[in-house]
Short mmCIF file of C-alpha atoms and ligand atoms in Angstrom, two decimals:
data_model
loop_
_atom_site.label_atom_id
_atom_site.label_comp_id
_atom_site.label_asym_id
_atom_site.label_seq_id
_atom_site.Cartn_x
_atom_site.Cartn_y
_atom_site.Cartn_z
CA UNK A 1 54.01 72.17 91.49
CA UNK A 2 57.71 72.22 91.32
CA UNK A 3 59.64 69.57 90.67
CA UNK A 4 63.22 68.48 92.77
CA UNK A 5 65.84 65.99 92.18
CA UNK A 6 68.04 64.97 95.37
CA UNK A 7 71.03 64.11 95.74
CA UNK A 8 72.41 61.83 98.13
CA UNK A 9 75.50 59.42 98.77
CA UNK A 10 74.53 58.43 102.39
CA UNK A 11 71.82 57.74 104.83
CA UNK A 12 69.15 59.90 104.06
CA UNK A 13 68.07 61.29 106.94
CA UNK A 14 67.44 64.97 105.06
CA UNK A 15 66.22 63.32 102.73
CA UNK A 16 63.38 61.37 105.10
CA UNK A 17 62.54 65.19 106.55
CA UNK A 18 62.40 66.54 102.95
CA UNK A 19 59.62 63.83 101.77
CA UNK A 20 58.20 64.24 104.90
CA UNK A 21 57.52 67.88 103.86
CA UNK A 22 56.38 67.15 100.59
CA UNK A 23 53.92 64.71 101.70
CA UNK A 24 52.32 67.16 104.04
CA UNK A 25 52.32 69.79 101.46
CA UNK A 26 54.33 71.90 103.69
CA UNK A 27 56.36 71.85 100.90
CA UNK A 28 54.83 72.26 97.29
CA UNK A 29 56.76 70.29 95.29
CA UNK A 30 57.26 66.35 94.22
CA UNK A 31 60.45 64.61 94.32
CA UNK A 32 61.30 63.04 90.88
CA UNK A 33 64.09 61.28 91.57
CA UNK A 34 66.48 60.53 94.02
CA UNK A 35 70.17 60.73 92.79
CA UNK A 36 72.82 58.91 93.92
CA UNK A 37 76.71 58.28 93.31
CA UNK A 38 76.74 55.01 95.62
CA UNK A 39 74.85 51.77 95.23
CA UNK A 40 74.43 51.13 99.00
CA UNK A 41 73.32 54.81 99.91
CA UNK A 42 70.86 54.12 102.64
CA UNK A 43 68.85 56.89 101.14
CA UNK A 44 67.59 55.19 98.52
CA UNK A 45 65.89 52.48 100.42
CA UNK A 46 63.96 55.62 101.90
CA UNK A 47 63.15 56.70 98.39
CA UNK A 48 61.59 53.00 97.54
CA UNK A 49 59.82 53.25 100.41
CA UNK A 50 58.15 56.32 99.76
CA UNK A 51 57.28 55.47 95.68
CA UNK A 52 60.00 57.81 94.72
CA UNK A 53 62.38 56.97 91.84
CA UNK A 54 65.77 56.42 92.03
CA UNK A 55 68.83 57.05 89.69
CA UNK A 56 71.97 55.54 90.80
CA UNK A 57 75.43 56.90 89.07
CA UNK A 58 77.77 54.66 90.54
CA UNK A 59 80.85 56.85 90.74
CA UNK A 60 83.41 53.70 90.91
CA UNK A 61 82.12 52.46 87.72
CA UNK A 62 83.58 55.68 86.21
CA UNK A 63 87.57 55.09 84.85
CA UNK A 64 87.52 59.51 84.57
CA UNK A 65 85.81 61.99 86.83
CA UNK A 66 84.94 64.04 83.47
CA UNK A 67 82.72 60.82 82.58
CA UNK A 68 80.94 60.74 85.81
CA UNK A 69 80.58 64.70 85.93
CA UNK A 70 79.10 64.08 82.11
CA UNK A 71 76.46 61.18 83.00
CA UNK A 72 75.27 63.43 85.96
CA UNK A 73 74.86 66.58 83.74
CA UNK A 74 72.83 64.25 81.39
CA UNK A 75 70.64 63.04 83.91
CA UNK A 76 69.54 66.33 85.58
CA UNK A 77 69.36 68.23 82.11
CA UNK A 78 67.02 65.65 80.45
CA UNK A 79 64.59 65.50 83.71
CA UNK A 80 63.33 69.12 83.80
CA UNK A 81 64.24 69.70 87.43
CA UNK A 82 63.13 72.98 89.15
CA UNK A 83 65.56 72.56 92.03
CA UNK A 84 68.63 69.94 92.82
CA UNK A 85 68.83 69.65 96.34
CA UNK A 86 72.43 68.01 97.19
CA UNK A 87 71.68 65.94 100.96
CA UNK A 88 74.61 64.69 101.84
CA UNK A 89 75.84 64.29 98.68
CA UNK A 90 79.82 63.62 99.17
CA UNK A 91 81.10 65.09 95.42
CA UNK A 92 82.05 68.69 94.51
CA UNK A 93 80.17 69.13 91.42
CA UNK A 94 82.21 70.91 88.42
CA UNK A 95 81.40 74.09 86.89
CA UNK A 96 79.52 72.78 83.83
CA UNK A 97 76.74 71.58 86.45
CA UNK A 98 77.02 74.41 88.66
CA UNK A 99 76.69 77.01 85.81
CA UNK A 100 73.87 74.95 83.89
CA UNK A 101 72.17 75.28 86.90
CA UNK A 102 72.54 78.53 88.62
CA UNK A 103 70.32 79.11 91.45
CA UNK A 104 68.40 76.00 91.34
CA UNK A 105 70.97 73.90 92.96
CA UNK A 106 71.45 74.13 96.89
CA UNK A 107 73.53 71.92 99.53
CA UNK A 108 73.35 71.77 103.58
CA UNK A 109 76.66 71.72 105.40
CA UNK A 110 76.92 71.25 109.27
CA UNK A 111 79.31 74.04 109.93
CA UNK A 112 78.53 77.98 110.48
CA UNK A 113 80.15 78.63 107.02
CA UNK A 114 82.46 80.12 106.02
CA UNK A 115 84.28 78.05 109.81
CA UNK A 116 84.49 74.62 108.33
CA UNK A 117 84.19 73.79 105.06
CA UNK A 118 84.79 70.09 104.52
CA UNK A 119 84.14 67.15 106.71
CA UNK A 120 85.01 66.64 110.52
CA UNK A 121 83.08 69.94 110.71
CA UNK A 122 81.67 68.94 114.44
CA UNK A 123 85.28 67.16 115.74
CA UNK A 124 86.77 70.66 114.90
CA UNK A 125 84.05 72.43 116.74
CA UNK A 126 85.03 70.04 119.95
CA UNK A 127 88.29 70.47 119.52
CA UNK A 128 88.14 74.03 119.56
CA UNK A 129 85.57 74.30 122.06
CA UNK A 130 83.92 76.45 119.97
CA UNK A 131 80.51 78.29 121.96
CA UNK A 132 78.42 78.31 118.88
CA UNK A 133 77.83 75.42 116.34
CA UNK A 134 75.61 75.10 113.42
CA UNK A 135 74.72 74.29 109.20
CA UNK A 136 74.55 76.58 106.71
CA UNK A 137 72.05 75.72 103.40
CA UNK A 138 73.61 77.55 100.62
CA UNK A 139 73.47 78.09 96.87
CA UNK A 140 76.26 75.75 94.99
CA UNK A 141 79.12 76.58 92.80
CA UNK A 142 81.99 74.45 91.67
CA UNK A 143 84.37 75.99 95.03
CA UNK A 144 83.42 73.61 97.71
CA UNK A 145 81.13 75.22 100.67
CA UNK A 146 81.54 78.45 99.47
CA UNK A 147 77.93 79.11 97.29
CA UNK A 148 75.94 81.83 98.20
CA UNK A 149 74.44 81.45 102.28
CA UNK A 150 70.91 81.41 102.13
CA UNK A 151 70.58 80.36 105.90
CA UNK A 152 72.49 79.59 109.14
CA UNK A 153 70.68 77.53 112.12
CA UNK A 154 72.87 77.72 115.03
CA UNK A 155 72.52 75.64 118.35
CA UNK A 156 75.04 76.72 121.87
CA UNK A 157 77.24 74.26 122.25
CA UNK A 158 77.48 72.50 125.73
CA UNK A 159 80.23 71.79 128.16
CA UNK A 160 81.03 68.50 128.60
CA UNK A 161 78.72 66.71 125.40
CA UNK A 162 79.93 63.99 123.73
CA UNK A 163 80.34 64.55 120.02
CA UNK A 164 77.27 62.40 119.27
CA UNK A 165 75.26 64.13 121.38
CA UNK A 166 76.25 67.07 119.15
CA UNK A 167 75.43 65.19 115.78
CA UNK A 168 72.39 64.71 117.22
CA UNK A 169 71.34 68.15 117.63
CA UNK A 170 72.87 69.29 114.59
CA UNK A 171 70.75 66.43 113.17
CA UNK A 172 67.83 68.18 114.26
CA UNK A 173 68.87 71.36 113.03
CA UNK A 174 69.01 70.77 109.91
CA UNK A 175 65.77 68.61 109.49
CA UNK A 176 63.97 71.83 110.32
CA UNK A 177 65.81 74.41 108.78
CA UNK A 178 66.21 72.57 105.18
CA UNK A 179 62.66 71.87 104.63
CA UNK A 180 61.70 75.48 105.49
CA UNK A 181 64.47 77.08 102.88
CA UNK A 182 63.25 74.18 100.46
CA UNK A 183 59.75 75.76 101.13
CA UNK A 184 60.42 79.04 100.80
CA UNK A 185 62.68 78.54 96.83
CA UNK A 186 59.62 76.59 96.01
CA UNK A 187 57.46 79.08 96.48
CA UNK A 188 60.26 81.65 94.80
CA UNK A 189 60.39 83.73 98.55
CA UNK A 190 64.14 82.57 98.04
CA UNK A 191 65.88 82.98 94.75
CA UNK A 192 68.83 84.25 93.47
CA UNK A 193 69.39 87.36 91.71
CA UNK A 194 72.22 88.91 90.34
CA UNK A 195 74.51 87.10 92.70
CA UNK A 196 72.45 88.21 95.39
CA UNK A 197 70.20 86.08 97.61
CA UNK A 198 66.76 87.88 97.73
CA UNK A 199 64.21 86.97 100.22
CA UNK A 200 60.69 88.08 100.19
CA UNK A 201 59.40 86.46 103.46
CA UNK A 202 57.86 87.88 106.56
CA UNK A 203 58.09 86.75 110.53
CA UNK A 204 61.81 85.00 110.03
CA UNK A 205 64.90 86.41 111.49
CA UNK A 206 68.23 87.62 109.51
CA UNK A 207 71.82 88.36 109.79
CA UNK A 208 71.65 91.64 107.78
CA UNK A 209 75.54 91.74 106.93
CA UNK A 210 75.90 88.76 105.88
CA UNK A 211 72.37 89.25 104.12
CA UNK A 212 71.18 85.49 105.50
CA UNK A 213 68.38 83.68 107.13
CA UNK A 214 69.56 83.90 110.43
CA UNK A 215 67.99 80.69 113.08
CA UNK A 216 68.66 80.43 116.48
CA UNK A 217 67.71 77.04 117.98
CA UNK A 218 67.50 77.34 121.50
CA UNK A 219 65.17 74.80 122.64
CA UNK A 220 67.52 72.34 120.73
C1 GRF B 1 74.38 66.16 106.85
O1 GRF B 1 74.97 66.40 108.09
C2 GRF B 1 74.62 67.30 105.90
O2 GRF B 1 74.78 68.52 106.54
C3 GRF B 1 75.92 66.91 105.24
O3 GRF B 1 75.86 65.52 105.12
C4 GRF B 1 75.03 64.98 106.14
C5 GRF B 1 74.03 64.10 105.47
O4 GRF B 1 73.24 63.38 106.39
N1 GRF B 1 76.08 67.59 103.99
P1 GRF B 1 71.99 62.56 105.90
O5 GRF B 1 72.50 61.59 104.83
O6 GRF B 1 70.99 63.50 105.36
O7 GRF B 1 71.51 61.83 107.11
#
């Protein structure tokens, strides 16, 4: 069974779905830890609840980034992690985590990447009454957003929705779509490979140019 270490600096709510997964087996894999850079992450009251350890690294106890980036890179290197799954998790990791790691570390963003990197992703989408909206689960390097795309779920947007309406559904989104990727590198359908995402997995849908994992959420 594989082993994953989360990350998280908020409320948890990928998190909640990825547990959920785990403790229907629809995901093989344990969580052994949850990580997190802030003390009052709602997250980790989810992780107590469910028996799962947590790690906190507070990031403001830190005088230099280098110290936090250090204590992190201990952390994950002495718990023999098969996968870091970053869920909400609001730093840019540097290069010596990112490189240590290589293909075992993955991130969800609510944006169709590579529209939106950053935050305010769905006030953007509003703003520019964009038609399509989405997230994008990706591989991570040190460049923020910009890691390999493993998949995109995408929802229509709708006239006249308030921007929580959209959070909502992009909510939803993602507490489907990140499980199933999470499944599928578990089970090594999903890896990385010379740069290259390779999938071995039958009935799903792709982009084929942009070699993804390609979701359409209609009924969202
Ligand atoms: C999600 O929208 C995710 O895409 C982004 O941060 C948010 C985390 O939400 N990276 P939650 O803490 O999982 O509820």
């Amino acid at each position: 069974m594989k082993k994953i270490g989360v990350l998280i600096s908020g409320t948890g709510s990928n998190l909640k779905a990825i547990i959920n997964n785990c403790n229907n087996k629809n995901i093989n894999a344990s969580i052994s830890f949850v990580i997190s850079d802030n003390p009052d992450a709602l997250g980790l009251q989810i992780a107590k609840e469910n028996g799962i350890l947590i790690k906190v690294i507070n990031f403001k106890e830190f005088k230099k980034r280098k110290d936090f980036d250090q204590a992190l890179l201990n952390f994950l290197s002495s718990n023999e992690l098969d996968l870091i799954v970053l869920a909400g998790f609001m730093k840019i990791l540097p290069r010596m985590i990112t490189d240590k790691f290589k293909g075992r570390i993955v991130n969800i963003h609510p944006s169709i990447l590579p529209k939106y990197p950053g935050t305010q992703t769905h006030a953007k989408v509003m703003k520019n009454k964009d038609r399509f909206h989405g997230v994008s689960i990706h591989f991570v390097n040190e460049i923020l957003d910009s890691g390999q795309l493993i998949a995109q779920g995408i929802i229509n947007t709708k006239p006249n929705q308030s921007e929580s309406n959209l959070i909502k559904r992009i909510h939803k989104v993602e507490h489907l779509l990140y499980p199933k990727v999470i499944k599928y590198l578990c089970e090594n359908k999903i890896y990385l490979e010379d740069d290259k995402v390779i999938y071995n997995l039958e009935n799903e849908t792709y982009n084929q140019k942009k070699n993804l994992m390609y979701v359409k959420y209609n009924e969202i």
